CSV table of C-alpha atoms in Angstrom, one decimal:
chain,number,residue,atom,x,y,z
A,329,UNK,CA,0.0,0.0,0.0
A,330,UNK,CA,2.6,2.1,0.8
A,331,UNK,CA,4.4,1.4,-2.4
A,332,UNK,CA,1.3,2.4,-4.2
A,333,UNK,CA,1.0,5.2,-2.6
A,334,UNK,CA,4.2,6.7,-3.5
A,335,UNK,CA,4.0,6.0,-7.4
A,336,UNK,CA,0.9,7.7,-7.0
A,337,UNK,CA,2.4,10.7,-5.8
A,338,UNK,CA,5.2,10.2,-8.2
A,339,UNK,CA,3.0,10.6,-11.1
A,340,UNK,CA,0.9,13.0,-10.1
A,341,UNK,CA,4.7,14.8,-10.2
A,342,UNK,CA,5.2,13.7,-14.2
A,343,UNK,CA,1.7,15.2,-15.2
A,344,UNK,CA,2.3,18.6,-12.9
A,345,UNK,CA,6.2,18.8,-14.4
A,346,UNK,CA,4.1,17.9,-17.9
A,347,UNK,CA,1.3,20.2,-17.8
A,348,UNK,CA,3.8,22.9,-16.4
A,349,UNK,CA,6.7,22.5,-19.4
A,350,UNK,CA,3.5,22.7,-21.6
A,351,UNK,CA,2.8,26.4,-20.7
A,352,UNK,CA,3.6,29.3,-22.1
A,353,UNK,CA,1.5,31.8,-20.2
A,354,UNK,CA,-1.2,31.2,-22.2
A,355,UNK,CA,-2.8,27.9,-21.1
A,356,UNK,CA,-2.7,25.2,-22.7
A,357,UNK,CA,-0.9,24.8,-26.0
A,358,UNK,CA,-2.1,22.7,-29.5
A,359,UNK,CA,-5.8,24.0,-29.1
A,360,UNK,CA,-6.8,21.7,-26.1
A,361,UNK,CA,-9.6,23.9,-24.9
A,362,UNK,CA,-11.7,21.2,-23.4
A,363,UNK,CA,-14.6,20.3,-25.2
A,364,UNK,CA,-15.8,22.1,-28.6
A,365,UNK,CA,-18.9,23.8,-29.1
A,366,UNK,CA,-20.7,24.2,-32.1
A,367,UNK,CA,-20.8,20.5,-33.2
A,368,UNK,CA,-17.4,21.3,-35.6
A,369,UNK,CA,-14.3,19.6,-36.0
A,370,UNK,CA,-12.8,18.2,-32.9
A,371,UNK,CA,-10.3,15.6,-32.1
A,372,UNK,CA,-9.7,12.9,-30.3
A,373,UNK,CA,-6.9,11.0,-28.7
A,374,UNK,CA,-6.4,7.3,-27.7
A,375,UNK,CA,-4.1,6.6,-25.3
A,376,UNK,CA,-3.5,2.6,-25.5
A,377,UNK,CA,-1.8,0.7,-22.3
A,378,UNK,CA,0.0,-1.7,-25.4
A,379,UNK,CA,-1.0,-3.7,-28.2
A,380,UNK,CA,0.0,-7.0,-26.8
A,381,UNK,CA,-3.8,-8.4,-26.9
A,382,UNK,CA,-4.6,-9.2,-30.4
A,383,UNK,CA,-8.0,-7.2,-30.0
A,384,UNK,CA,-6.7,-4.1,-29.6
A,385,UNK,CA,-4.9,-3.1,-33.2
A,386,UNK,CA,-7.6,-5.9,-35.1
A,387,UNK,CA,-10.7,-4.5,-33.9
A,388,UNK,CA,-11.0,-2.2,-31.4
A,389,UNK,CA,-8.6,1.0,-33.0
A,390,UNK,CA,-10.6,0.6,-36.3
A,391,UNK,CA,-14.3,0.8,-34.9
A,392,UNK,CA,-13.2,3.8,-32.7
A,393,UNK,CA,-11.2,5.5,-35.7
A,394,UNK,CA,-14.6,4.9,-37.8
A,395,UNK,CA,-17.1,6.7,-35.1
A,396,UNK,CA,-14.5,9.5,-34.7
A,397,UNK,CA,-14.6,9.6,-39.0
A,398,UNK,CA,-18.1,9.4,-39.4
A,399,UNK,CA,-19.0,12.9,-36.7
A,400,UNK,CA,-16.2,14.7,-38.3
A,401,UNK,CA,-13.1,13.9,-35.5
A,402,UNK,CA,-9.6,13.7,-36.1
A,403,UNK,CA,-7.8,10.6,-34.5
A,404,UNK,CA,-4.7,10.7,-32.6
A,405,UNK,CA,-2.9,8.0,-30.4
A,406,UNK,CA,-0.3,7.2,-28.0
A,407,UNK,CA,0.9,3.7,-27.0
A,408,UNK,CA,2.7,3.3,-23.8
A,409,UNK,CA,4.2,-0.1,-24.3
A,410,UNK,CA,3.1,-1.9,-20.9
A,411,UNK,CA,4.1,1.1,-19.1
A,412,UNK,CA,2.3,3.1,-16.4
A,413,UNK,CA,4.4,6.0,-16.2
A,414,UNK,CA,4.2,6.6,-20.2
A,415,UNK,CA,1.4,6.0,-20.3
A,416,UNK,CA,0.9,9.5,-17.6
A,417,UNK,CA,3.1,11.1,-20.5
A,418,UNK,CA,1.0,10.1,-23.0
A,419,UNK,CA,-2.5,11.8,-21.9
A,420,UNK,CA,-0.5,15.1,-21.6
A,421,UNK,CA,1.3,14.6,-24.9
A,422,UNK,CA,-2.3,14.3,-26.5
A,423,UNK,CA,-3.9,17.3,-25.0
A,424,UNK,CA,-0.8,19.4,-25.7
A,425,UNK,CA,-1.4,18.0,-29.8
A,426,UNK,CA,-4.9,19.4,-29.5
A,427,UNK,CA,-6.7,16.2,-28.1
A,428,UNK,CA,-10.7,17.5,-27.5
A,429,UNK,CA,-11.5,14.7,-25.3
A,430,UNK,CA,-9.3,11.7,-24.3
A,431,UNK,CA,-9.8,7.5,-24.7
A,432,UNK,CA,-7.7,6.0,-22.0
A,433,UNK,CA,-7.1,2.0,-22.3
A,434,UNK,CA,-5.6,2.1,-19.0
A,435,UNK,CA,-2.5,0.0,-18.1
A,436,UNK,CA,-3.2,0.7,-14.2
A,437,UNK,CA,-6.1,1.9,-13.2
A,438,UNK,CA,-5.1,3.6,-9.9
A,439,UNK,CA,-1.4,5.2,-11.3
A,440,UNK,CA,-3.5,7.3,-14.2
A,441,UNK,CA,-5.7,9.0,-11.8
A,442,UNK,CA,-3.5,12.2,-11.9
A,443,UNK,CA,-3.7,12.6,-15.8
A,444,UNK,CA,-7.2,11.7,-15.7
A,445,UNK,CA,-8.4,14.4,-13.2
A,446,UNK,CA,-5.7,17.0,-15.3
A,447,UNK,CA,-7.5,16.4,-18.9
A,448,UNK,CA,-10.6,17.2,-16.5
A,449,UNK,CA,-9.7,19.9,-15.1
A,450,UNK,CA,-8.6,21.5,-18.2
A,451,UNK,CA,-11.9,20.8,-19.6
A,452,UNK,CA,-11.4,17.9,-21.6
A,453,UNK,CA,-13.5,14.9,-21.1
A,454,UNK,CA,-12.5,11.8,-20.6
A,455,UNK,CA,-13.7,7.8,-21.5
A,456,UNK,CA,-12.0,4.8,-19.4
A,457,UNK,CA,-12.0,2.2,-22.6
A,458,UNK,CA,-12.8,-1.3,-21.4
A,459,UNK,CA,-11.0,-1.0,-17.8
A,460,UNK,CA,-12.1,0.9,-14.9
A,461,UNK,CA,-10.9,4.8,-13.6
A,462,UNK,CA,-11.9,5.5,-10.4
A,463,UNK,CA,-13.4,9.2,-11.4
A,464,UNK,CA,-17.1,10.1,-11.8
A,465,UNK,CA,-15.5,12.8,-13.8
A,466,UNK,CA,-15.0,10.0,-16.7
A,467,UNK,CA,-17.3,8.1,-19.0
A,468,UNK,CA,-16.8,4.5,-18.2
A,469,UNK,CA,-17.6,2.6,-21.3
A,470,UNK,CA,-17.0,-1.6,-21.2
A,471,UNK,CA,-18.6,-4.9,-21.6
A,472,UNK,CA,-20.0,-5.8,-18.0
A,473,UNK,CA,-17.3,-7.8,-16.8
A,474,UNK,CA,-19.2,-9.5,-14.1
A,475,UNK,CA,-21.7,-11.4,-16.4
A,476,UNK,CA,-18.9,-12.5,-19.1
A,477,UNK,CA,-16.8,-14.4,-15.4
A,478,UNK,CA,-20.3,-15.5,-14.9
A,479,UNK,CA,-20.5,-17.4,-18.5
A,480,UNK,CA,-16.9,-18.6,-18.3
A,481,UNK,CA,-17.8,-20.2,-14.8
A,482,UNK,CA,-20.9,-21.6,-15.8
A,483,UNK,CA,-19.8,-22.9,-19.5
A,484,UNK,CA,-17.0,-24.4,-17.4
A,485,UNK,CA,-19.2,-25.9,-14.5
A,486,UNK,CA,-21.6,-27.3,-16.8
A,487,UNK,CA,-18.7,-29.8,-18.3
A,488,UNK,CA,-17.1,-30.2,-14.8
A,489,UNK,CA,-19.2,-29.9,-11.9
A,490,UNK,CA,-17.1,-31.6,-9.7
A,491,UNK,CA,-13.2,-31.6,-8.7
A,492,UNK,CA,-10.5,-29.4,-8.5
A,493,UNK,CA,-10.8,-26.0,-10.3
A,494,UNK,CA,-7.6,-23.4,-11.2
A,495,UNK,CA,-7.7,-19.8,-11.2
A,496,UNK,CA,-6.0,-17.8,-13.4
A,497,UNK,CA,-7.0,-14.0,-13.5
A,498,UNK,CA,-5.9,-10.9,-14.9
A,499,UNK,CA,-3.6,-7.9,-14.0
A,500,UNK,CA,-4.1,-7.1,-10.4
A,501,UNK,CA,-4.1,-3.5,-11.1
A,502,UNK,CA,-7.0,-3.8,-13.6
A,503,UNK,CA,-10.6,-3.8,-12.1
A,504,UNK,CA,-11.1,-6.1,-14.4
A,505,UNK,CA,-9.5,-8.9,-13.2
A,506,UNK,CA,-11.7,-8.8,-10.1
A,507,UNK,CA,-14.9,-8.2,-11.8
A,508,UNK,CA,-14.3,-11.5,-13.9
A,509,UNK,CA,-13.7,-13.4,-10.8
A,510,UNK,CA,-16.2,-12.2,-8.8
A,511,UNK,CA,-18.9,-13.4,-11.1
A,512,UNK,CA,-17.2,-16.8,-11.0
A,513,UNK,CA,-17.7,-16.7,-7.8
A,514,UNK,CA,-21.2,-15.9,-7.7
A,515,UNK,CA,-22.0,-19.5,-9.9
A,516,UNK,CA,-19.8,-21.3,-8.3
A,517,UNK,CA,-19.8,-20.4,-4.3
A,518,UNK,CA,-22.6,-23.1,-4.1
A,519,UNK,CA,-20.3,-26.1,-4.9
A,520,UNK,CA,-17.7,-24.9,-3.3
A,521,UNK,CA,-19.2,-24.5,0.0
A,522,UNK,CA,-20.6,-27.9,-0.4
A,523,UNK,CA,-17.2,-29.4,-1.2
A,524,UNK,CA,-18.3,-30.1,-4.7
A,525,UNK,CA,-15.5,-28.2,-6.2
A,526,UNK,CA,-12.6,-27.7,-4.9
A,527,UNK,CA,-9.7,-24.2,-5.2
A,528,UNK,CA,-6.6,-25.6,-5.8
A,529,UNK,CA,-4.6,-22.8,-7.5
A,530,UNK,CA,-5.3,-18.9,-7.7
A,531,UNK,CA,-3.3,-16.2,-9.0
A,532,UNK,CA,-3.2,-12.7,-10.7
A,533,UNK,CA,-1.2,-12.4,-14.1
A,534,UNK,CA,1.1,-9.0,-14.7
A,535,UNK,CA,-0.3,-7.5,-17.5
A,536,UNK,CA,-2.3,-10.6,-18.3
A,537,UNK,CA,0.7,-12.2,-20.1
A,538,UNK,CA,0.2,-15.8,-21.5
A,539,UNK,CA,3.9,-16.9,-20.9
A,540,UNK,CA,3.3,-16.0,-17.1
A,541,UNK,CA,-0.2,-17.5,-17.1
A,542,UNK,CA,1.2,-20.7,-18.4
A,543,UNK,CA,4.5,-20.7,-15.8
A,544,UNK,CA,1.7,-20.2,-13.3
A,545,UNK,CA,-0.6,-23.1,-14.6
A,546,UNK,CA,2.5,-25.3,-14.6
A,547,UNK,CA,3.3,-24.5,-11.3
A,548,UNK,CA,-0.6,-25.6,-10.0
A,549,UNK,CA,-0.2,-29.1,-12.3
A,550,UNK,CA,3.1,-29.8,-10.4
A,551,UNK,CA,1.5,-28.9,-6.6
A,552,UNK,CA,-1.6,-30.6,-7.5
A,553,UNK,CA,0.0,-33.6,-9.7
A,554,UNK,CA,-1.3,-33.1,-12.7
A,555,UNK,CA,-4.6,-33.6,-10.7
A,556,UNK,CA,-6.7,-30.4,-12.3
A,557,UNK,CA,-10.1,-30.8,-14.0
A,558,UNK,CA,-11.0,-27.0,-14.6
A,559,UNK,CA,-9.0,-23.9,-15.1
A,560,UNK,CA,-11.2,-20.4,-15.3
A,561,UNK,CA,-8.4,-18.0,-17.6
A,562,UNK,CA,-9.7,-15.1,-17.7
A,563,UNK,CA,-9.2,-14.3,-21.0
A,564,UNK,CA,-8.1,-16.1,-24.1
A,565,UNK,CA,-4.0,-15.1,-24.1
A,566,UNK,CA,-4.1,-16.5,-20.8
A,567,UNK,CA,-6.3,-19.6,-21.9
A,568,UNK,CA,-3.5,-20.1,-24.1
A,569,UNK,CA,-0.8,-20.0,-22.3
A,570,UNK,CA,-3.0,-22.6,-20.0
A,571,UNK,CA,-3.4,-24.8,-22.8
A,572,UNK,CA,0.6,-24.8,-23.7
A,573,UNK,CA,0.7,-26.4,-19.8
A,574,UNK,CA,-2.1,-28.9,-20.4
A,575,UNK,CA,-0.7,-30.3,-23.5
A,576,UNK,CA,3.0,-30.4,-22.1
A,577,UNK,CA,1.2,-33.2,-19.8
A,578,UNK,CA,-1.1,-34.5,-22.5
A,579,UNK,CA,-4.1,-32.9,-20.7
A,580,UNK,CA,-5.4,-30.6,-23.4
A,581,UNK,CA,-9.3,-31.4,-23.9
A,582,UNK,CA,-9.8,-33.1,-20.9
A,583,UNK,CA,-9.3,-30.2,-18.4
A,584,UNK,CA,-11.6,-27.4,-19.0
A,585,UNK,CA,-10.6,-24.0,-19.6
A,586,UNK,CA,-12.7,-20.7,-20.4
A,587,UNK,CA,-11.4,-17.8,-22.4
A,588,UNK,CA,-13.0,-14.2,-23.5
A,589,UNK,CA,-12.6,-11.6,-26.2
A,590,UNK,CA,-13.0,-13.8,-29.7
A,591,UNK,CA,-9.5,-13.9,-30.2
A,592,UNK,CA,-9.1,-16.2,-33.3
A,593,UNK,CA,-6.5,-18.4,-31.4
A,594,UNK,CA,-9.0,-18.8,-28.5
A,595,UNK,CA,-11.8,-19.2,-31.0
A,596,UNK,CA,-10.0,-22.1,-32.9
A,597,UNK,CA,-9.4,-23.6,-29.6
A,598,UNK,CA,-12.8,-24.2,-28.9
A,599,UNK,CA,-13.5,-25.3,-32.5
A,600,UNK,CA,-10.2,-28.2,-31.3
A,601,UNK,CA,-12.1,-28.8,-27.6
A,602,UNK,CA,-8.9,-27.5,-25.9
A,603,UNK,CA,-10.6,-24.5,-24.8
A,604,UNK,CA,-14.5,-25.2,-23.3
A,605,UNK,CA,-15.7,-21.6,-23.9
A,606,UNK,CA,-14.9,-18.0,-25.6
A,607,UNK,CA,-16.9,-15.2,-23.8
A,608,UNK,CA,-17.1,-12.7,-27.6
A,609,UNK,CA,-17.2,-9.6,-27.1
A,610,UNK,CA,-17.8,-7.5,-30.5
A,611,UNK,CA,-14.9,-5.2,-29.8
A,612,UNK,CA,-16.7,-3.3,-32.9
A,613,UNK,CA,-19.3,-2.1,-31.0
A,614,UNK,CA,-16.9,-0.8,-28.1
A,615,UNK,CA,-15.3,1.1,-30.3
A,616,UNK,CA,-17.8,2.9,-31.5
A,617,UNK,CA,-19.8,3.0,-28.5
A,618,UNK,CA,-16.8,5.0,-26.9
A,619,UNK,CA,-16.1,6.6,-30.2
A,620,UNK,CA,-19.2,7.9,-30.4
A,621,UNK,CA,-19.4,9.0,-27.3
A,622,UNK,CA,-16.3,11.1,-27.1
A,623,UNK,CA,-17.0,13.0,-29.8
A,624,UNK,CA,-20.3,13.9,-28.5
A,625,UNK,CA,-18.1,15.4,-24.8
A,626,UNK,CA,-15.8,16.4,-27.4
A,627,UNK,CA,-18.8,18.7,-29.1
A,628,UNK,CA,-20.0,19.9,-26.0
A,629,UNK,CA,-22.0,17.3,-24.7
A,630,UNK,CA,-22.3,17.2,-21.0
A,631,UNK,CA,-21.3,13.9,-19.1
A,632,UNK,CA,-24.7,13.0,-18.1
A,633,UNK,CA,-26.4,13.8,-21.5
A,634,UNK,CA,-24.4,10.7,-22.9
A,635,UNK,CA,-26.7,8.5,-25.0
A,636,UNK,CA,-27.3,5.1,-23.6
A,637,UNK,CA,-25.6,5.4,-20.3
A,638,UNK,CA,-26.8,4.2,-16.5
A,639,UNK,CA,-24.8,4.5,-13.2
A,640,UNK,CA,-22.7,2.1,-11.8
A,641,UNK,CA,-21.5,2.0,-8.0
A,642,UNK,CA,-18.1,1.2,-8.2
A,643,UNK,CA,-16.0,-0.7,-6.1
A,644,UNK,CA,-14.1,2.5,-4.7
A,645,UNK,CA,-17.5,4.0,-3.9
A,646,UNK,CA,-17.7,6.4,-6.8
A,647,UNK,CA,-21.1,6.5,-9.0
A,648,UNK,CA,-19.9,6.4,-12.8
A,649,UNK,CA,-21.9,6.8,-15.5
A,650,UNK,CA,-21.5,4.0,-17.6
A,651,UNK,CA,-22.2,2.6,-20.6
A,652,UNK,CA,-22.4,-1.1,-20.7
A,653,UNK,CA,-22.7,-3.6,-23.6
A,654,UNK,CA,-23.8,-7.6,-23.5
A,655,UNK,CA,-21.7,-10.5,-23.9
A,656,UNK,CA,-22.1,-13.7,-25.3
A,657,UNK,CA,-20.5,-17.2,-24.4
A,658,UNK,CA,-19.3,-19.2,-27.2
A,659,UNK,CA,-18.8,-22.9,-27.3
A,660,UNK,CA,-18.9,-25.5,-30.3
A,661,UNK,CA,-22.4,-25.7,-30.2
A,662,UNK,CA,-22.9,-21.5,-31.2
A,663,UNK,CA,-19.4,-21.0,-33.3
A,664,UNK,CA,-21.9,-20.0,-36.2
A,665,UNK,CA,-22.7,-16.4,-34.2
A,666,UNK,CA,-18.6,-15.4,-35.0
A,667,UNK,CA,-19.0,-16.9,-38.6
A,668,UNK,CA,-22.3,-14.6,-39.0
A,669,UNK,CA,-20.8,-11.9,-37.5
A,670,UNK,CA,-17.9,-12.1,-40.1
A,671,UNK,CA,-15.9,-11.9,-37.0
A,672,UNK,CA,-13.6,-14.7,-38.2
A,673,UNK,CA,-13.0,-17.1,-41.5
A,674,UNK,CA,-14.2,-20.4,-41.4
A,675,UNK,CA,-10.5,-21.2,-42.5
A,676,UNK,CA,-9.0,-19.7,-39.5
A,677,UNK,CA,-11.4,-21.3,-37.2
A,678,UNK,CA,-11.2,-24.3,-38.2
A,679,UNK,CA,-7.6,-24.8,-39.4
A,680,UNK,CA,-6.7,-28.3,-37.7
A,681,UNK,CA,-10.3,-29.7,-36.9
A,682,UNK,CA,-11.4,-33.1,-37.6
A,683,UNK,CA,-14.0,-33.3,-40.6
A,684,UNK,CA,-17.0,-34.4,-39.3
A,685,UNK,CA,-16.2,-33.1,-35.3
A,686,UNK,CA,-17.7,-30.0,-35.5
A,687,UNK,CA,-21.1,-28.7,-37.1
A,688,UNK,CA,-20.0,-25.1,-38.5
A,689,UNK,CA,-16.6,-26.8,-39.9
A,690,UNK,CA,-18.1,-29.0,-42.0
């Protein structure tokens, strides 16, 4: 705590030693007067945590930079490369290029409070993409996390409702990560109270890398001896790196393991029966849900005028206004919603599957 305490301090130094090299008597520079009025030409800057997830560059920059097109917004972006302190340099480095209003894919949710409540004060508004800022002052636009760890758990408990269940979640500085598991725990807490199930491995992932998620999963198969029937991954990278493990033991298809995001490798996995479920979530419609909405603050829309938005009590006690959108679990029985949704090829999703195995693969 104490640790945290003092990078927080620390970067709320970087953004005052940003905002204050940026000023030359006259406010701030590169036209970032908060948000426009008049409905004309704005822009709009993305600051991304990396581009490690597959997601990120494929679909979610695209649908964003096609809302921002289609009301008239110029795009700009920053990508701080895993880190938390460039990523404080980056929001600065986008208002001082004239940024309107701000997209923040945060790398840690806590450390980029100070930049955050500096694009605010300076007028701009703000949207925390996909991951949780503990401001009301910000437009919190994501999936709701809680019901896509309630489909992994109950994909994954429908194929294994008894034995000895792993754990491998997300970032512990991303909300996220605790959201997912908590609506595991809400299907679950049932059969594991009654003994039904049992916790033998738990553990956050640093910036929810699969290499780390499978040295973790290795680590559980060798305390355990190999004796794991379920592993809720948070997401698909991790459910890969979970997989590697498995089939190092030959236990790939017979241990469960759930995924989200439609990544194509996580996708194809559940098309081989290594991977039991994909939570999709159309990172299209994120995009431009947050897209959209930006350029409306951008324009002059106030924070609570935002189309399609409802509160949501927070964890650190804050009421955000929120925008959330509905996932959907995918398992071999329902790959044809990703085919319809021209999410994925047939070729890609079915590239080393067993004629006759699965429906949608012919």
């Amino acid at each position: 705590m104490l640790r945290r305490r003092l990078w927080v301090f620390l970067a709320l130094s970087v953004v005052l030693f940003a905002a204050c090299s940026d000023d030359d008597g006259g406010g701030a520079t590169g036209g970032a007067t908060g948000g426009a009025t008049g409905g004309g030409n704005v822009t709009v800057g993305v600051s991304w945590n990396n581009y490690n997830e597959e997601r990120w560059a494929l679909h979610d920059e695209p649908a964003i930079q096609q809302a921002l097109q289609a009301c008239g917004a110029e795009y700009i972006s920053a990508d701080a490369g895993s880190s938390a302190e460039q990523q404080l340099a980056d929001v600065e480095n986008l208002i001082s290029q004239g940024a309107n209003a701000i997209i923040i894919l945060a790398q840690d949710g806590e450390a980029i409070l100070p930049a955050v409540q500096s694009a605010l004060d300076q007028g701009i508004p703000v949207v925390a993409y996909d991951r949780l800022i503990e401001n009301p002052g910000s437009l919190y636009v994501t999936f709701d996390n809680v019901e896509i760890g309630r489909l992994e758990a109950e994909a994954v408990f429908a194929e294994v409702p008894k034995g000895n269940y792993v754990f491998i979640k997300g970032n512990s500085a991303d909300a996220n990560a605790d959201f997912l598991r908590q609506g595991q725990q809400e299907v679950l807490q049932d059969a594991l109270d009654s003994g039904d199930i049992k916790n033998v491995g738990e553990s956050y992932t640093d910036n929810w890398d699969p290499a780390i998620a499978q040295t973790n999963m290795e680590q559980f198969l060798t305390d355990n001896n190999n004796d794991v029937d379920a592993v809720l991954a948070e997401n698909d990278g991790m459910a890969g790196g979970v997989v590697a493990a498995l089939e190092a033991q030959g236990l790939a298809g017979d241990v469960a393991v759930s995924g989200q995001d439609g990544d194509v490798a996580g996708l194809n996995r559940v098309a081989l029966g290594t991977q039991t479920v994909d939570v999709f979530k159309d990172a299209r419609e994120l995009g431009k849900a947050a897209g959209e909405a930006a350029c409306s603050m951008a324009q002059g829309t106030a924070l609570k005028d935002v189309a399609n938005t409802q509160a949501f009590d927070s964890p650190g006690g804050n009421q955000m206004t929120s925008i959330f959108l509905t996932p959907q679990a995918i398992t071999q029985d329902n790959l044809d919603v990703v085919l319809d949704a021209d999410w994925v090829s047939q070729e890609d999703l079915c590239q080393g599957v067993k004629p006759g195995t699965v429906d949608v693969c012919g």
